Amino acid sequence: MFRTRVNPSLSSITRNSSRTRTTTTHGQHYQYLQCSKLPTLYFQRSLPRLPIPLLENTCQRFLTATKPLLSATEQAETQSTVESFRQGIGMELHAKLKQHDLDHKHTSYISQPWFDMYLADRAPLPLNYNPLLVMKSDTRKEYQDQVVRATNLVISSLRFWRSLQADLLEPEVYHMNAKKSDNDSYRRWMKVAPKAFATYASYAFKAFPLDMSQYNRLFGTARIPRLGKDELVQSPDSKHILVLRRGHMYAVNVLDSSGYIESPSVILGRLRAVIKLDADREAATVPLGVLTSGQRDQWARTREQFVSNSKNADLLQSEVDAALFCVCLDGEEDGVYDENSQEPLLKHLLAGKATNRWFDKSISLLISADGTTAINFEHSWGDGVAVLRYFNELYKDTLKQPFVSTETAHTPAEGDLANVRPINFEIDDATRSAVQEAYNKNASIVDSLDMNVLKYPHINKPTCKQFGLSPDSFIQLAFQLAYRQAFNGYVGTYESCSTSAFRHGRTETMRPCTTATQAFCEAVLQPERSKPSAGELRAMIDQCSKVHGQLTKEAAMGQGFDRHLFALRHTAQKEGLPVPEIYETEAYRRINNNIISTSTLGSDALLAGSFGPVVRDGFGIGYSIQNDFAGAIVTTYKNQADGKVFIDSLSSAFDKICSVIQQSRSGSSKQ
């Protein structure tokens, strides 16, 4: 998963609007979500290139990061191995990487190897790669109805897409102080800045343009399984979406022959036609979407056999792969959202039975029977910045003033097989058997998944501000303390940080398990008689925050060590050289065995976010600090790691840290 903060604020949304928009369907107001004064890719040319860190800095950062995971003897051995690497083969590989980077100035040194890493992995997409983002619901019943919400989401998605295609979507810019820079004055200044230097002109406003190269893959993109390594295919000129209902697939036209978005009543009518068509059929006995949940080579072999039938090949390519995006309309039997028991629906949306999914699409909108909406996305093509921007814009647009409600008259589409097309494949026994096998394997994996949710009410954004705490460093410290007191140790911990401030940047790893967090955990768990004072413990918390902030800054500026080491090993493999000894060390193994894998998203639109553990005995932790609570959703595999023990320990860790803060404040106020 990923960690990112994006600019669009949702706090200004008008929530009391109860009327749907009336609009001219070919008018600019309907066809485009935004009409930016600055072209969408205005800053792309002037974005700085992702730097390659100095080799000595990478080596030192690696040693520092692995120290909490190693014994003194192991540290000494690692130091020796790293020093040999730095003075020997590491220098040669670093020079080759630098030269390759110079020869490919249009991109970043990590971009292609990172794509290759994703596409070559043979693990199933659900749980291993595809993350889940659940959107907050609309509190107005007339807009929360499943088909109504689906229609509004489809329209807003298309408005986003058309704005992007027309270069009218606002450029993605992170504003340090939105009040001072996210305004017309800033845009006027940017408009007269030479394109070659626009990014640097923006820096003067403390506004940081972000890479948008991934956005063109948001729509019309599919991951195609191939033996050994998958490929991404794009169909940007498509005019239909893929709709799934009870395992059946439908191609639904949403753009007219000229590429304009169809009217709201037409799209509403076509989605209602899908529901009516499906009501007259039994649920799919061979739900092909299950195949996308499988091991990639197995799916590749099945697909190759399946498309040997020319009808299947044509339908799969033209109707499924080429769809702009996927809409999954789930039934009552799939569950609805329950605030007091979130786990069943979250588990279903994250992976579930896979009978009503096509995990290979870049974006899938999942809409439950009660209108609960989520996005499940294929991860190889891009990271959180693009998806979260889309997610936020969708929420804002559908909430601000939606186009249809339960009162909207629709244009009937029953029998309109040109625009609402059931996709009827020819299923043979081999495909039937492959679907059943994939279903059984996925069901076994999903059944082994455990999910635990914590909402901690005593910590939130206002309290963090009041106590002078970094929310992210606070919650990451709590993860370390929770693991230490529950399982008596320290393990490889992963926090993703976006490097999208650079051209073709992807992510860098931030390592939250530090000697500072280790020192605090050991101190706070001491018996009362030997425990440091509250003031001393608070000073240790502040030191943890300082170190965490520095590591985050380094990662965001492309100065971590994980991607550099990854690229150096990739260079060795590409050049046919032996893998250097550093990659065989216990230190490298432990820090990359990410027992604790974490991801957070800063968004007022987000109800929940989740992903699977990245190792069998690990914890996948989606977390956030909201305005009224701190929350975490922890996934584990049963009999591999105990999520319930971790969640209980996390609550205790929050209590301990809060107690230290309160006692230290109380002590300082008495002095």
Coordinates of N, CA and C in Angstrom, one line a residue, residues 125-239:
L125 N -3.6 -11.4 -7.0 CA -3.7 -9.9 -6.7 C -4.5 -9.6 -5.4
P126 N -5.7 -10.3 -5.2 CA -6.3 -9.9 -3.9 C -5.5 -10.3 -2.7
L127 N -5.5 -9.5 -1.7 CA -4.7 -9.6 -0.5 C -3.3 -9.3 -0.7
N128 N -2.7 -9.8 -1.7 CA -1.2 -9.5 -1.9 C -0.9 -8.2 -2.5
Y129 N -1.8 -7.7 -3.4 CA -1.5 -6.4 -4.0 C -2.7 -5.4 -4.0
N130 N -3.9 -5.9 -4.4 CA -5.0 -4.9 -4.6 C -5.5 -4.4 -3.2
P131 N -5.3 -3.1 -3.0 CA -5.8 -2.5 -1.7 C -7.3 -2.1 -1.8
L132 N -7.8 -1.8 -0.7 CA -9.2 -1.4 -0.6 C -9.4 0.0 0.1
L133 N -10.2 0.9 -0.5 CA -10.5 2.2 0.1 C -12.1 2.2 0.1
V134 N -12.6 2.4 1.3 CA -14.0 2.5 1.5 C -14.4 4.0 1.7
M135 N -15.4 4.4 0.9 CA -15.8 5.8 0.9 C -16.9 6.0 2.0
K136 N -16.9 7.2 2.6 CA -18.0 7.5 3.5 C -19.3 7.6 2.8
S137 N -20.4 7.2 3.4 CA -21.7 7.2 2.8 C -22.3 8.5 2.7
D138 N -23.3 8.6 1.9 CA -24.1 9.9 1.8 C -25.2 9.7 2.8
T139 N -25.4 10.6 3.7 CA -26.4 10.5 4.8 C -27.8 10.7 4.3
R140 N -27.9 11.2 3.1 CA -29.3 11.5 2.5 C -29.7 10.2 1.7
K141 N -30.8 9.6 2.2 CA -31.3 8.3 1.7 C -31.5 8.4 0.2
E142 N -32.0 9.5 -0.4 CA -32.3 9.5 -1.8 C -31.1 9.4 -2.7
Y143 N -29.9 9.6 -2.1 CA -28.7 9.4 -2.9 C -27.9 8.2 -2.5
Q144 N -28.3 7.5 -1.5 CA -27.5 6.3 -1.0 C -28.0 5.0 -1.7
D145 N -29.2 5.1 -2.3 CA -29.7 3.9 -3.0 C -28.6 3.4 -4.0
Q146 N -28.5 2.0 -4.1 CA -27.4 1.4 -4.8 C -27.3 1.9 -6.2
V147 N -28.3 1.8 -7.0 CA -28.2 2.2 -8.4 C -28.1 3.7 -8.6
V148 N -28.7 4.5 -7.7 CA -28.6 5.9 -7.8 C -27.1 6.3 -7.5
R149 N -26.6 5.7 -6.4 CA -25.2 6.0 -6.1 C -24.2 5.6 -7.2
A150 N -24.5 4.4 -7.7 CA -23.7 3.9 -8.8 C -23.7 4.9 -10.0
T151 N -24.9 5.4 -10.3 CA -25.0 6.3 -11.5 C -24.2 7.6 -11.2
N152 N -24.4 8.1 -10.0 CA -23.7 9.4 -9.7 C -22.1 9.2 -9.7
L153 N -21.7 8.0 -9.2 CA -20.3 7.7 -9.2 C -19.7 7.5 -10.6
V154 N -20.5 6.8 -11.5 CA -20.1 6.6 -12.9 C -20.0 8.0 -13.6
I155 N -21.0 8.9 -13.4 CA -20.9 10.2 -14.0 C -19.8 11.0 -13.6
S156 N -19.5 11.0 -12.2 CA -18.4 11.8 -11.7 C -17.1 11.2 -12.2
S157 N -17.0 9.9 -12.3 CA -15.8 9.2 -12.8 C -15.5 9.7 -14.3
L158 N -16.6 9.7 -15.1 CA -16.4 10.1 -16.5 C -16.1 11.6 -16.6
R159 N -16.6 12.4 -15.7 CA -16.3 13.8 -15.7 C -14.8 14.0 -15.4
F160 N -14.3 13.2 -14.4 CA -12.9 13.3 -14.1 C -12.1 12.9 -15.2
W161 N -12.5 11.8 -15.9 CA -11.7 11.2 -17.0 C -11.7 12.2 -18.2
R162 N -12.8 12.8 -18.5 CA -12.9 13.7 -19.7 C -12.1 15.0 -19.4
S163 N -12.1 15.4 -18.1 CA -11.3 16.6 -17.7 C -9.8 16.3 -17.9
L164 N -9.4 15.0 -17.5 CA -8.0 14.6 -17.7 C -7.6 14.5 -19.1
Q165 N -8.5 13.9 -19.9 CA -8.2 13.8 -21.4 C -8.1 15.2 -22.1
A166 N -8.9 16.1 -21.6 CA -8.9 17.4 -22.2 C -7.9 18.4 -21.6
D167 N -7.0 17.9 -20.7 CA -6.0 18.7 -20.1 C -6.7 19.8 -19.2
L168 N -7.9 19.5 -18.7 CA -8.6 20.5 -17.9 C -8.7 20.2 -16.4
L169 N -8.2 19.0 -16.0 CA -8.1 18.6 -14.6 C -7.0 19.4 -13.9
E170 N -7.4 20.0 -12.7 CA -6.4 20.8 -12.0 C -5.1 20.0 -11.8
P171 N -3.9 20.6 -12.1 CA -2.7 19.9 -11.8 C -2.6 19.4 -10.3
E172 N -2.0 18.3 -10.0 CA -1.9 17.8 -8.7 C -0.7 18.6 -8.0
V173 N -1.1 19.4 -7.0 CA -0.1 20.2 -6.3 C -0.3 20.0 -4.8
Y174 N 0.7 19.8 -4.0 CA 0.6 19.8 -2.6 C 0.9 21.1 -2.0
H175 N -0.1 21.8 -1.4 CA 0.0 23.1 -0.9 C 0.3 23.1 0.6
M176 N 1.5 23.6 1.0 CA 1.8 23.6 2.4 C 0.9 24.5 3.2
N177 N 0.4 25.6 2.5 CA -0.6 26.5 3.1 C -1.6 26.8 2.1
A178 N -2.6 26.0 2.0 CA -3.6 26.2 0.9 C -4.2 27.6 0.8
K179 N -4.4 28.2 2.0 CA -5.0 29.5 2.0 C -4.2 30.6 1.2
K180 N -2.9 30.3 1.3 CA -2.0 31.3 0.6 C -1.6 31.0 -0.8
S181 N -1.8 29.7 -1.2 CA -1.3 29.4 -2.5 C -2.4 28.7 -3.4
D182 N -3.4 28.1 -2.8 CA -4.4 27.4 -3.6 C -5.5 28.4 -4.0
N183 N -5.1 29.4 -4.9 CA -6.0 30.5 -5.2 C -5.7 31.0 -6.6
D184 N -6.5 31.9 -7.1 CA -6.4 32.5 -8.4 C -5.1 33.2 -8.6
S185 N -4.6 33.9 -7.6 CA -3.4 34.7 -7.7 C -2.2 33.7 -8.0
Y186 N -2.1 32.6 -7.3 CA -1.1 31.6 -7.5 C -1.2 31.1 -9.0
R187 N -2.4 30.8 -9.5 CA -2.5 30.3 -10.8 C -2.1 31.3 -11.9
R188 N -2.4 32.6 -11.6 CA -2.0 33.6 -12.6 C -0.5 33.7 -12.7
W189 N 0.2 33.7 -11.5 CA 1.6 33.7 -11.5 C 2.2 32.5 -12.2
M190 N 1.6 31.3 -12.0 CA 2.1 30.1 -12.6 C 1.9 30.2 -14.1
K191 N 0.8 30.8 -14.6 CA 0.5 30.8 -16.0 C 1.6 31.6 -16.8
V192 N 2.2 32.6 -16.2 CA 3.2 33.3 -16.9 C 4.6 32.8 -16.7
A193 N 4.7 31.8 -15.8 CA 6.1 31.2 -15.5 C 6.4 30.3 -16.7
P194 N 7.6 30.3 -17.2 CA 8.0 29.5 -18.3 C 7.9 28.0 -17.9
K195 N 7.3 27.2 -18.8 CA 7.0 25.8 -18.5 C 8.3 25.0 -18.0
A196 N 9.4 25.4 -18.5 CA 10.6 24.7 -18.1 C 11.0 24.9 -16.7
F197 N 10.5 26.0 -16.1 CA 10.8 26.3 -14.7 C 9.6 26.5 -13.8
A198 N 8.4 26.0 -14.3 CA 7.2 26.2 -13.6 C 7.2 25.6 -12.2
T199 N 7.8 24.4 -12.0 CA 7.8 23.7 -10.7 C 8.6 24.6 -9.7
Y200 N 9.7 25.1 -10.2 CA 10.5 25.9 -9.2 C 9.9 27.2 -8.9
A201 N 9.1 27.8 -9.8 CA 8.4 29.0 -9.5 C 7.3 28.7 -8.5
S202 N 6.7 27.5 -8.5 CA 5.7 27.1 -7.6 C 6.3 26.9 -6.2
Y203 N 7.5 26.4 -6.1 CA 8.1 26.3 -4.8 C 8.2 27.6 -4.0
A204 N 8.3 28.7 -4.7 CA 8.3 30.0 -4.0 C 7.0 30.2 -3.2
F205 N 5.9 29.6 -3.6 CA 4.6 29.7 -2.9 C 4.5 28.6 -1.9
K206 N 5.5 27.8 -1.7 CA 5.4 26.6 -0.8 C 4.3 25.7 -1.3
A207 N 4.3 25.6 -2.7 CA 3.3 24.7 -3.3 C 4.1 23.7 -4.2
F208 N 3.9 22.4 -4.0 CA 4.8 21.4 -4.6 C 4.1 20.6 -5.6
P209 N 4.3 20.8 -6.9 CA 3.6 20.0 -8.0 C 4.1 18.6 -7.9
L210 N 3.2 17.7 -8.2 CA 3.4 16.2 -8.1 C 3.3 15.6 -9.5
D211 N 4.0 14.5 -9.6 CA 4.1 13.7 -10.9 C 2.7 13.2 -11.2
M212 N 2.3 13.4 -12.5 CA 0.9 12.9 -12.9 C 1.0 11.9 -14.0
S213 N 2.2 11.3 -14.2 CA 2.4 10.4 -15.3 C 1.5 9.1 -15.1
Q214 N 1.1 8.8 -13.9 CA 0.3 7.6 -13.7 C -1.2 7.8 -14.0
Y215 N -1.6 9.0 -14.1 CA -3.0 9.3 -14.2 C -3.6 8.7 -15.5
N216 N -2.9 8.6 -16.6 CA -3.4 8.2 -17.8 C -3.8 6.7 -17.8
R217 N -3.3 6.0 -16.7 CA -3.7 4.6 -16.6 C -4.8 4.3 -15.7
L218 N -5.4 5.4 -15.1 CA -6.6 5.2 -14.2 C -7.7 4.5 -14.9
F219 N -7.9 4.9 -16.2 CA -9.1 4.4 -16.9 C -8.7 3.6 -18.2
G220 N -9.5 2.6 -18.6 CA -9.3 1.9 -19.8 C -8.0 1.0 -19.7
T221 N -7.6 0.6 -18.5 CA -6.4 -0.1 -18.4 C -6.7 -1.5 -17.8
A222 N -6.1 -2.5 -18.2 CA -6.2 -3.9 -17.7 C -4.9 -4.6 -17.6
R223 N -4.8 -5.4 -16.6 CA -3.6 -6.2 -16.4 C -3.9 -7.6 -17.0
I224 N -3.1 -7.9 -18.0 CA -3.3 -9.2 -18.7 C -2.3 -10.2 -18.2
P225 N -2.8 -11.4 -17.8 CA -1.9 -12.4 -17.2 C -1.1 -13.1 -18.4
R226 N 0.2 -13.1 -18.2 CA 1.1 -13.8 -19.1 C 2.0 -14.7 -18.3
L227 N 2.5 -15.8 -18.9 CA 3.4 -16.7 -18.2 C 4.7 -15.9 -17.9
G228 N 5.1 -15.9 -16.6 CA 6.3 -15.3 -16.2 C 6.2 -13.8 -15.9
K229 N 5.5 -13.0 -16.7 CA 5.3 -11.6 -16.4 C 4.1 -11.1 -17.1
D230 N 3.2 -10.4 -16.4 CA 2.0 -9.8 -17.0 C 2.3 -8.6 -17.8
E231 N 1.3 -8.1 -18.5 CA 1.4 -6.9 -19.2 C 0.2 -6.0 -19.0
L232 N 0.4 -4.7 -19.1 CA -0.7 -3.7 -19.0 C -1.1 -3.3 -20.4
V233 N -2.4 -3.3 -20.7 CA -2.9 -2.9 -22.0 C -3.9 -1.7 -21.7
Q234 N -3.9 -0.8 -22.6 CA -4.8 0.4 -22.5 C -5.7 0.6 -23.7
S235 N -6.9 1.0 -23.4 CA -7.9 1.3 -24.4 C -8.6 2.6 -24.1
P236 N -7.8 3.7 -24.3 CA -8.3 5.0 -23.9 C -9.5 5.5 -24.7
D237 N -9.8 4.9 -25.8 CA -11.0 5.4 -26.6 C -12.2 4.6 -26.4
S238 N -12.3 3.8 -25.3 CA -13.5 3.0 -25.0 C -14.6 3.9 -24.7
K239 N -15.8 3.4 -24.8 CA -17.0 4.2 -24.5 C -18.0 3.4 -23.6

